[in-house]
């Protein structure tokens, strides 16, 4: 470690005009406080008004400060978020150099566009999905350069759609366009045309967005190279653009709906058109008879909607349950129609039951008795959720288990 510190001291004094003893004192103080050596060097260079050297993206790690680099914008979009009760516009995207590609978030409008080559000073990094992510703040300096740089060239890695996870880049997939629509979006005051829809292969369906007109057609099969995966409304989304290669294929894709292990859904962070099976382990809060606002459909508590104030709330029946298949667990939300189907009972019957006893909790007890520990098959899409992958059921059925038959099969297998 002493050799590394000595090397760092030499590197710093080659840049700043400060006595060696002072540099050593500053550096050891940072290290005594547990600051990593690389960050301590950057902090000292900033202290004496010298910028640290520019970094290659492959060397950037999570939770670093004072990052200086040169990179090319590969993708950018904007989003409105709420921070401490105030709405702010942020910009998210991908930036790359000849060594790697990394996602970023810009917390102000730097007026940057796809294809811009930028010199970035004093950025920071955080960890997202287990990988570093750059952050450009009020204290970040960004300068547009008038030359181009080469992006990392590596062969894209092939994936089935079921294996795509948020954060992957440079992926190669093949799939059939199931739905497609064209629309215009405004990115940093520039109107751009995008094409979005759903693509499927034999393993799964996934939403996609193309930032270039590749003349995509519905029901046509394509091979797409150089795409990346982002999260959209709680599910992975395939993104490709002018840096991607799209090839039309003369082949058929026939997708058969198959049950997906829940760990696959959890790893991917969600999905669309999912089919899962698992055991219902827990009835979540907000299940049973709830009341909704007739204007905005939000849940109403004690006759008050947080959006519309005092309203004549209308009743609804909903189940939110934890479903586990032994490989993972997700929350599933069943609307009134599906809840009545799996409970084999109408909402009006539950309301009558609650009014007779003057207790709505009795409804939840009845629901628990009917569904807990039962095996269920669910078809649906994941929705945005902060803590656990949540699937909104489009259909569901309780699966009957022939206990005697399973016992016979088990005994037969043990006897073999």
GROMACS .gro file of C-alpha atoms in nm:
model
  416
    1UNK     CA    1   0.000   0.000   0.000
    2UNK     CA    2   0.290   0.237   0.079
    3UNK     CA    3   0.423   0.190  -0.273
    4UNK     CA    4   0.077   0.276  -0.412
    5UNK     CA    5   0.061   0.587  -0.193
    6UNK     CA    6   0.410   0.692  -0.301
    7UNK     CA    7   0.313   0.642  -0.663
    8UNK     CA    8  -0.001   0.853  -0.608
    9UNK     CA    9   0.204   1.130  -0.445
   10UNK     CA   10   0.441   1.135  -0.742
   11UNK     CA   11   0.147   1.153  -0.980
   12UNK     CA   12  -0.009   1.443  -0.790
   13UNK     CA   13   0.305   1.655  -0.753
   14UNK     CA   14   0.372   1.613  -1.124
   15UNK     CA   15   0.048   1.807  -1.177
   16UNK     CA   16   0.028   2.054  -0.886
   17UNK     CA   17   0.287   2.296  -0.750
   18UNK     CA   18   0.259   2.198  -0.381
   19UNK     CA   19   0.520   2.065  -0.137
   20UNK     CA   20   0.547   1.686  -0.119
   21UNK     CA   21   0.496   1.684   0.261
   22UNK     CA   22   0.163   1.864   0.225
   23UNK     CA   23   0.044   1.623  -0.045
   24UNK     CA   24   0.144   1.322   0.168
   25UNK     CA   25  -0.036   1.469   0.469
   26UNK     CA   26  -0.357   1.529   0.270
   27UNK     CA   27  -0.345   1.187   0.107
   28UNK     CA   28  -0.291   0.995   0.433
   29UNK     CA   29  -0.574   1.191   0.600
   30UNK     CA   30  -0.815   1.079   0.328
   31UNK     CA   31  -0.695   0.718   0.353
   32UNK     CA   32  -0.725   0.722   0.734
   33UNK     CA   33  -1.091   0.817   0.685
   34UNK     CA   34  -1.136   0.515   0.458
   35UNK     CA   35  -1.148   0.702   0.127
   36UNK     CA   36  -1.029   0.479  -0.162
   37UNK     CA   37  -0.691   0.586  -0.301
   38UNK     CA   38  -0.823   0.675  -0.647
   39UNK     CA   39  -1.092   0.902  -0.500
   40UNK     CA   40  -0.842   1.058  -0.258
   41UNK     CA   41  -0.617   1.150  -0.554
   42UNK     CA   42  -0.908   1.311  -0.736
   43UNK     CA   43  -1.009   1.506  -0.425
   44UNK     CA   44  -0.657   1.646  -0.379
   45UNK     CA   45  -0.627   1.742  -0.744
   46UNK     CA   46  -0.957   1.926  -0.717
   47UNK     CA   47  -0.843   2.092  -0.395
   48UNK     CA   48  -0.543   2.245  -0.569
   49UNK     CA   49  -0.739   2.346  -0.876
   50UNK     CA   50  -0.614   2.074  -1.106
   51UNK     CA   51  -0.853   1.845  -1.278
   52UNK     CA   52  -0.786   1.476  -1.253
   53UNK     CA   53  -0.705   1.281  -1.565
   54UNK     CA   54  -0.975   1.170  -1.797
   55UNK     CA   55  -1.102   0.821  -1.734
   56UNK     CA   56  -1.208   0.551  -1.974
   57UNK     CA   57  -1.559   0.428  -1.918
   58UNK     CA   58  -1.449   0.070  -1.849
   59UNK     CA   59  -1.256   0.199  -1.544
   60UNK     CA   60  -1.551   0.383  -1.388
   61UNK     CA   61  -1.692   0.215  -1.079
   62UNK     CA   62  -2.002   0.280  -0.872
   63UNK     CA   63  -2.006   0.555  -0.605
   64UNK     CA   64  -1.718   0.765  -0.739
   65UNK     CA   65  -1.691   1.146  -0.752
   66UNK     CA   66  -1.499   1.389  -0.968
   67UNK     CA   67  -1.516   1.176  -1.282
   68UNK     CA   68  -1.369   1.334  -1.597
   69UNK     CA   69  -1.414   1.163  -1.932
   70UNK     CA   70  -1.486   1.197  -2.301
   71UNK     CA   71  -1.782   1.006  -2.444
   72UNK     CA   72  -2.035   0.994  -2.727
   73UNK     CA   73  -2.409   1.009  -2.665
   74UNK     CA   74  -2.573   0.692  -2.797
   75UNK     CA   75  -2.923   0.741  -2.666
   76UNK     CA   76  -3.110   1.003  -2.464
   77UNK     CA   77  -3.469   1.063  -2.357
   78UNK     CA   78  -3.633   1.289  -2.104
   79UNK     CA   79  -3.862   1.217  -1.814
   80UNK     CA   80  -4.048   1.421  -1.555
   81UNK     CA   81  -3.990   1.314  -1.195
   82UNK     CA   82  -4.094   1.448  -0.856
   83UNK     CA   83  -3.813   1.541  -0.615
   84UNK     CA   84  -3.908   1.665  -0.267
   85UNK     CA   85  -4.255   1.755  -0.394
   86UNK     CA   86  -4.121   1.949  -0.693
   87UNK     CA   87  -4.152   1.828  -1.052
   88UNK     CA   88  -3.824   1.821  -1.242
   89UNK     CA   89  -3.726   1.722  -1.594
   90UNK     CA   90  -3.435   1.477  -1.613
   91UNK     CA   91  -3.254   1.325  -1.909
   92UNK     CA   92  -3.149   0.960  -1.921
   93UNK     CA   93  -2.948   0.775  -2.178
   94UNK     CA   94  -2.635   0.587  -2.276
   95UNK     CA   95  -2.285   0.724  -2.337
   96UNK     CA   96  -1.990   0.531  -2.472
   97UNK     CA   97  -1.624   0.541  -2.569
   98UNK     CA   98  -1.387   0.288  -2.725
   99UNK     CA   99  -1.383   0.083  -2.401
  100UNK     CA  100  -1.744   0.052  -2.282
  101UNK     CA  101  -2.098   0.192  -2.271
  102UNK     CA  102  -2.262   0.320  -1.953
  103UNK     CA  103  -2.608   0.459  -1.864
  104UNK     CA  104  -2.635   0.815  -1.734
  105UNK     CA  105  -2.884   1.054  -1.578
  106UNK     CA  106  -2.852   1.431  -1.636
  107UNK     CA  107  -3.028   1.636  -1.366
  108UNK     CA  108  -3.036   1.950  -1.583
  109UNK     CA  109  -3.075   2.024  -1.953
  110UNK     CA  110  -2.723   2.029  -2.100
  111UNK     CA  111  -2.869   2.053  -2.451
  112UNK     CA  112  -2.703   1.728  -2.557
  113UNK     CA  113  -2.820   1.508  -2.843
  114UNK     CA  114  -2.753   1.165  -2.987
  115UNK     CA  115  -2.415   1.168  -3.165
  116UNK     CA  116  -2.268   1.452  -2.957
  117UNK     CA  117  -1.910   1.390  -2.842
  118UNK     CA  118  -1.867   1.547  -2.500
  119UNK     CA  119  -1.587   1.632  -2.257
  120UNK     CA  120  -1.739   1.582  -1.913
  121UNK     CA  121  -1.585   1.714  -1.593
  122UNK     CA  122  -1.686   1.643  -1.235
  123UNK     CA  123  -1.951   1.375  -1.294
  124UNK     CA  124  -2.034   1.117  -1.028
  125UNK     CA  125  -2.148   0.756  -1.034
  126UNK     CA  126  -2.395   0.544  -0.843
  127UNK     CA  127  -2.495   0.179  -0.854
  128UNK     CA  128  -2.800   0.069  -1.052
  129UNK     CA  129  -2.896  -0.292  -1.121
  130UNK     CA  130  -2.551  -0.394  -0.993
  131UNK     CA  131  -2.365  -0.174  -1.242
  132UNK     CA  132  -2.224   0.182  -1.232
  133UNK     CA  133  -2.441   0.464  -1.362
  134UNK     CA  134  -2.318   0.818  -1.433
  135UNK     CA  135  -2.486   1.127  -1.291
  136UNK     CA  136  -2.448   1.479  -1.437
  137UNK     CA  137  -2.547   1.744  -1.183
  138UNK     CA  138  -2.544   2.122  -1.146
  139UNK     CA  139  -2.171   2.094  -1.069
  140UNK     CA  140  -2.088   1.896  -1.383
  141UNK     CA  141  -1.923   2.078  -1.673
  142UNK     CA  142  -2.003   1.951  -2.024
  143UNK     CA  143  -1.833   2.076  -2.341
  144UNK     CA  144  -1.925   1.962  -2.693
  145UNK     CA  145  -1.621   1.858  -2.898
  146UNK     CA  146  -1.590   1.905  -3.273
  147UNK     CA  147  -1.449   1.561  -3.349
  148UNK     CA  148  -1.585   1.206  -3.349
  149UNK     CA  149  -1.472   0.908  -3.144
  150UNK     CA  150  -1.495   0.536  -3.207
  151UNK     CA  151  -1.735   0.340  -2.991
  152UNK     CA  152  -1.646   0.003  -2.847
  153UNK     CA  153  -1.655  -0.266  -3.111
  154UNK     CA  154  -1.745  -0.606  -2.986
  155UNK     CA  155  -1.965  -0.876  -3.127
  156UNK     CA  156  -2.318  -0.850  -2.992
  157UNK     CA  157  -2.424  -1.128  -2.762
  158UNK     CA  158  -2.719  -1.343  -2.868
  159UNK     CA  159  -3.022  -1.367  -2.639
  160UNK     CA  160  -3.367  -1.518  -2.640
  161UNK     CA  161  -3.623  -1.254  -2.546
  162UNK     CA  162  -3.703  -1.436  -2.220
  163UNK     CA  163  -3.341  -1.384  -2.106
  164UNK     CA  164  -3.324  -1.006  -2.163
  165UNK     CA  165  -3.265  -0.801  -1.849
  166UNK     CA  166  -3.274  -0.428  -1.789
  167UNK     CA  167  -2.927  -0.278  -1.833
  168UNK     CA  168  -2.799  -0.515  -2.104
  169UNK     CA  169  -2.638  -0.350  -2.408
  170UNK     CA  170  -2.508  -0.466  -2.745
  171UNK     CA  171  -2.750  -0.757  -2.762
  172UNK     CA  172  -2.857  -0.960  -3.064
  173UNK     CA  173  -3.210  -1.098  -3.086
  174UNK     CA  174  -3.445  -1.226  -3.353
  175UNK     CA  175  -3.818  -1.185  -3.336
  176UNK     CA  176  -4.147  -1.121  -3.513
  177UNK     CA  177  -4.311  -0.779  -3.497
  178UNK     CA  178  -4.652  -0.831  -3.335
  179UNK     CA  179  -4.757  -0.468  -3.300
  180UNK     CA  180  -4.603  -0.145  -3.427
  181UNK     CA  181  -4.699   0.222  -3.421
  182UNK     CA  182  -4.527   0.541  -3.531
  183UNK     CA  183  -4.526   0.856  -3.316
  184UNK     CA  184  -4.334   1.177  -3.260
  185UNK     CA  185  -4.160   1.274  -2.936
  186UNK     CA  186  -3.988   1.591  -2.823
  187UNK     CA  187  -3.637   1.532  -2.692
  188UNK     CA  188  -3.445   1.839  -2.575
  189UNK     CA  189  -3.660   2.063  -2.801
  190UNK     CA  190  -3.601   1.835  -3.102
  191UNK     CA  191  -3.896   1.649  -3.255
  192UNK     CA  192  -3.801   1.292  -3.335
  193UNK     CA  193  -3.994   1.008  -3.500
  194UNK     CA  194  -3.995   0.678  -3.312
  195UNK     CA  195  -4.146   0.336  -3.381
  196UNK     CA  196  -4.266   0.128  -3.090
  197UNK     CA  197  -4.457  -0.194  -3.042
  198UNK     CA  198  -4.424  -0.556  -2.936
  199UNK     CA  199  -4.182  -0.819  -3.067
  200UNK     CA  200  -4.188  -1.192  -2.989
  201UNK     CA  201  -3.979  -1.504  -3.034
  202UNK     CA  202  -4.049  -1.861  -2.928
  203UNK     CA  203  -3.973  -1.777  -2.563
  204UNK     CA  204  -4.142  -1.443  -2.481
  205UNK     CA  205  -4.291  -1.112  -2.587
  206UNK     CA  206  -4.127  -0.776  -2.512
  207UNK     CA  207  -4.195  -0.411  -2.591
  208UNK     CA  208  -3.953  -0.236  -2.825
  209UNK     CA  209  -3.870   0.115  -2.943
  210UNK     CA  210  -3.677   0.193  -3.262
  211UNK     CA  211  -3.523   0.541  -3.290
  212UNK     CA  212  -3.463   0.490  -3.664
  213UNK     CA  213  -3.702   0.406  -3.944
  214UNK     CA  214  -3.601   0.052  -4.041
  215UNK     CA  215  -3.928   0.007  -4.239
  216UNK     CA  216  -4.042  -0.252  -3.987
  217UNK     CA  217  -4.358  -0.441  -4.081
  218UNK     CA  218  -4.608  -0.628  -3.867
  219UNK     CA  219  -4.573  -1.013  -3.879
  220UNK     CA  220  -4.224  -0.984  -4.036
  221UNK     CA  221  -3.928  -1.154  -3.865
  222UNK     CA  222  -3.604  -0.958  -3.810
  223UNK     CA  223  -3.258  -1.008  -3.662
  224UNK     CA  224  -3.156  -0.705  -3.455
  225UNK     CA  225  -2.792  -0.649  -3.354
  226UNK     CA  226  -2.655  -0.381  -3.125
  227UNK     CA  227  -2.973  -0.321  -2.926
  228UNK     CA  228  -2.996  -0.249  -2.554
  229UNK     CA  229  -3.253  -0.301  -2.281
  230UNK     CA  230  -3.424  -0.036  -2.067
  231UNK     CA  231  -3.705  -0.050  -1.815
  232UNK     CA  232  -4.049   0.082  -1.910
  233UNK     CA  233  -4.350   0.059  -1.681
  234UNK     CA  234  -4.201  -0.223  -1.481
  235UNK     CA  235  -4.088  -0.441  -1.771
  236UNK     CA  236  -3.779  -0.472  -1.994
  237UNK     CA  237  -3.796  -0.282  -2.323
  238UNK     CA  238  -3.573  -0.348  -2.627
  239UNK     CA  239  -3.421  -0.029  -2.776
  240UNK     CA  240  -3.241   0.000  -3.109
  241UNK     CA  241  -3.130   0.296  -3.319
  242UNK     CA  242  -2.897   0.415  -3.594
  243UNK     CA  243  -2.609   0.229  -3.426
  244UNK     CA  244  -2.797  -0.101  -3.460
  245UNK     CA  245  -2.819  -0.342  -3.752
  246UNK     CA  246  -3.166  -0.471  -3.850
  247UNK     CA  247  -3.193  -0.758  -4.099
  248UNK     CA  248  -3.514  -0.895  -4.246
  249UNK     CA  249  -3.535  -1.276  -4.216
  250UNK     CA  250  -3.729  -1.518  -4.434
  251UNK     CA  251  -3.847  -1.748  -4.158
  252UNK     CA  252  -4.144  -1.815  -3.931
  253UNK     CA  253  -4.169  -1.774  -3.556
  254UNK     CA  254  -4.449  -1.956  -3.375
  255UNK     CA  255  -4.474  -1.881  -3.007
  256UNK     CA  256  -4.640  -2.130  -2.776
  257UNK     CA  257  -4.743  -1.993  -2.440
  258UNK     CA  258  -4.535  -2.170  -2.180
  259UNK     CA  259  -4.522  -2.134  -1.806
  260UNK     CA  260  -4.225  -1.915  -1.711
  261UNK     CA  261  -4.037  -1.988  -1.385
  262UNK     CA  262  -4.093  -1.692  -1.157
  263UNK     CA  263  -3.719  -1.642  -1.101
  264UNK     CA  264  -3.693  -1.558  -1.472
  265UNK     CA  265  -3.959  -1.289  -1.430
  266UNK     CA  266  -3.782  -1.150  -1.121
  267UNK     CA  267  -3.441  -1.150  -1.293
  268UNK     CA  268  -3.582  -0.964  -1.592
  269UNK     CA  269  -3.760  -0.715  -1.365
  270UNK     CA  270  -4.102  -0.799  -1.514
  271UNK     CA  271  -4.246  -0.867  -1.858
  272UNK     CA  272  -4.557  -0.873  -2.072
  273UNK     CA  273  -4.791  -1.153  -2.174
  274UNK     CA  274  -4.648  -1.369  -1.895
  275UNK     CA  275  -4.778  -1.710  -1.792
  276UNK     CA  276  -4.679  -1.822  -1.443
  277UNK     CA  277  -4.785  -2.087  -1.195
  278UNK     CA  278  -4.733  -2.079  -0.821
  279UNK     CA  279  -4.882  -2.120  -0.479
  280UNK     CA  280  -5.068  -1.832  -0.314
  281UNK     CA  281  -4.883  -1.773   0.013
  282UNK     CA  282  -5.023  -1.446   0.143
  283UNK     CA  283  -5.316  -1.210   0.098
  284UNK     CA  284  -5.180  -0.856   0.085
  285UNK     CA  285  -5.334  -0.543   0.231
  286UNK     CA  286  -5.578  -0.355   0.008
  287UNK     CA  287  -5.748  -0.682  -0.082
  288UNK     CA  288  -6.119  -0.755  -0.043
  289UNK     CA  289  -6.391  -0.490  -0.072
  290UNK     CA  290  -6.237  -0.151  -0.146
  291UNK     CA  291  -6.394   0.179  -0.252
  292UNK     CA  292  -6.292   0.384  -0.555
  293UNK     CA  293  -6.338   0.740  -0.673
  294UNK     CA  294  -6.601   0.755  -0.953
  295UNK     CA  295  -6.394   1.025  -1.128
  296UNK     CA  296  -6.032   0.905  -1.118
  297UNK     CA  297  -6.076   0.542  -1.003
  298UNK     CA  298  -5.824   0.594  -0.719
  299UNK     CA  299  -5.888   0.417  -0.392
  300UNK     CA  300  -6.097   0.625  -0.154
  301UNK     CA  301  -6.039   0.622   0.220
  302UNK     CA  302  -6.317   0.731   0.455
  303UNK     CA  303  -6.504   0.890   0.164
  304UNK     CA  304  -6.213   1.115   0.062
  305UNK     CA  305  -6.021   1.085  -0.265
  306UNK     CA  306  -5.673   1.239  -0.255
  307UNK     CA  307  -5.733   1.382  -0.604
  308UNK     CA  308  -6.104   1.478  -0.601
  309UNK     CA  309  -6.184   1.525  -0.231
  310UNK     CA  310  -6.522   1.409  -0.090
  311UNK     CA  311  -6.690   1.174  -0.337
  312UNK     CA  312  -6.965   0.911  -0.344
  313UNK     CA  313  -6.728   0.615  -0.363
  314UNK     CA  314  -6.819   0.300  -0.553
  315UNK     CA  315  -6.731  -0.048  -0.421
  316UNK     CA  316  -6.486  -0.281  -0.593
  317UNK     CA  317  -6.350  -0.629  -0.527
  318UNK     CA  318  -5.976  -0.685  -0.557
  319UNK     CA  319  -5.721  -0.942  -0.455
  320UNK     CA  320  -5.351  -0.870  -0.419
  321UNK     CA  321  -5.161  -1.186  -0.333
  322UNK     CA  322  -4.805  -1.317  -0.302
  323UNK     CA  323  -4.749  -1.606  -0.544
  324UNK     CA  324  -4.444  -1.832  -0.511
  325UNK     CA  325  -4.336  -2.123  -0.736
  326UNK     CA  326  -4.032  -2.232  -0.536
  327UNK     CA  327  -3.791  -2.041  -0.761
  328UNK     CA  328  -3.914  -1.690  -0.679
  329UNK     CA  329  -4.212  -1.481  -0.574
  330UNK     CA  330  -4.420  -1.200  -0.724
  331UNK     CA  331  -4.724  -1.001  -0.623
  332UNK     CA  332  -5.031  -1.056  -0.840
  333UNK     CA  333  -5.329  -0.820  -0.858
  334UNK     CA  334  -5.664  -0.970  -0.960
  335UNK     CA  335  -5.940  -0.731  -1.065
  336UNK     CA  336  -6.307  -0.778  -0.976
  337UNK     CA  337  -6.389  -1.001  -1.273
  338UNK     CA  338  -6.101  -1.240  -1.212
  339UNK     CA  339  -6.145  -1.230  -0.833
  340UNK     CA  340  -6.511  -1.335  -0.871
  341UNK     CA  341  -6.401  -1.611  -1.108
  342UNK     CA  342  -6.140  -1.768  -0.878
  343UNK     CA  343  -6.355  -1.717  -0.566
  344UNK     CA  344  -6.669  -1.842  -0.744
  345UNK     CA  345  -6.866  -1.568  -0.567
  346UNK     CA  346  -6.999  -1.225  -0.668
  347UNK     CA  347  -6.892  -0.897  -0.512
  348UNK     CA  348  -7.252  -0.824  -0.409
  349UNK     CA  349  -7.255  -1.140  -0.196
  350UNK     CA  350  -6.942  -1.025  -0.013
  351UNK     CA  351  -7.090  -0.679   0.044
  352UNK     CA  352  -7.405  -0.838   0.191
  353UNK     CA  353  -7.189  -1.059   0.412
  354UNK     CA  354  -6.995  -0.757   0.540
  355UNK     CA  355  -7.310  -0.553   0.605
  356UNK     CA  356  -7.470  -0.836   0.801
  357UNK     CA  357  -7.173  -0.859   1.032
  358UNK     CA  358  -7.088  -0.487   1.008
  359UNK     CA  359  -6.728  -0.594   0.942
  360UNK     CA  360  -6.545  -0.588   0.608
  361UNK     CA  361  -6.259  -0.794   0.754
  362UNK     CA  362  -6.480  -1.101   0.734
  363UNK     CA  363  -6.453  -1.077   0.354
  364UNK     CA  364  -6.074  -1.103   0.368
  365UNK     CA  365  -6.098  -1.401   0.604
  366UNK     CA  366  -6.330  -1.575   0.356
  367UNK     CA  367  -6.091  -1.498   0.068
  368UNK     CA  368  -5.794  -1.633   0.263
  369UNK     CA  369  -5.977  -1.956   0.337
  370UNK     CA  370  -6.052  -2.002  -0.033
  371UNK     CA  371  -5.717  -1.923  -0.195
  372UNK     CA  372  -5.425  -1.947   0.049
  373UNK     CA  373  -5.200  -2.249  -0.021
  374UNK     CA  374  -5.377  -2.314  -0.352
  375UNK     CA  375  -5.191  -2.349  -0.681
  376UNK     CA  376  -5.285  -2.085  -0.937
  377UNK     CA  377  -5.204  -2.019  -1.303
  378UNK     CA  378  -5.183  -1.648  -1.396
  379UNK     CA  379  -5.164  -1.474  -1.733
  380UNK     CA  380  -5.076  -1.105  -1.723
  381UNK     CA  381  -4.836  -0.812  -1.758
  382UNK     CA  382  -4.604  -0.668  -1.494
  383UNK     CA  383  -4.669  -0.313  -1.375
  384UNK     CA  384  -4.445  -0.050  -1.217
  385UNK     CA  385  -4.364  -0.139  -0.857
  386UNK     CA  386  -4.091  -0.023  -0.621
  387UNK     CA  387  -4.037  -0.327  -0.402
  388UNK     CA  388  -4.140  -0.650  -0.575
  389UNK     CA  389  -4.229  -0.747  -0.930
  390UNK     CA  390  -4.606  -0.706  -0.954
  391UNK     CA  391  -4.818  -0.872  -1.220
  392UNK     CA  392  -5.161  -0.742  -1.317
  393UNK     CA  393  -5.361  -1.053  -1.406
  394UNK     CA  394  -5.549  -1.061  -1.735
  395UNK     CA  395  -5.676  -1.412  -1.655
  396UNK     CA  396  -5.624  -1.670  -1.383
  397UNK     CA  397  -5.747  -2.007  -1.267
  398UNK     CA  398  -5.705  -2.216  -0.957
  399UNK     CA  399  -5.536  -2.543  -1.052
  400UNK     CA  400  -5.686  -2.852  -0.897
  401UNK     CA  401  -5.432  -3.098  -0.766
  402UNK     CA  402  -5.515  -3.469  -0.762
  403UNK     CA  403  -5.346  -3.553  -0.432
  404UNK     CA  404  -5.404  -3.927  -0.456
  405UNK     CA  405  -5.265  -3.940  -0.810
  406UNK     CA  406  -4.957  -3.738  -0.713
  407UNK     CA  407  -4.902  -3.961  -0.408
  408UNK     CA  408  -4.925  -4.273  -0.626
  409UNK     CA  409  -4.677  -4.125  -0.875
  410UNK     CA  410  -4.440  -4.035  -0.591
  411UNK     CA  411  -4.458  -4.384  -0.441
  412UNK     CA  412  -4.407  -4.538  -0.784
  413UNK     CA  413  -4.098  -4.326  -0.845
  414UNK     CA  414  -3.956  -4.417  -0.502
  415UNK     CA  415  -4.010  -4.785  -0.579
  416UNK     CA  416  -3.817  -4.763  -0.906
   0.00000   0.00000   0.00000
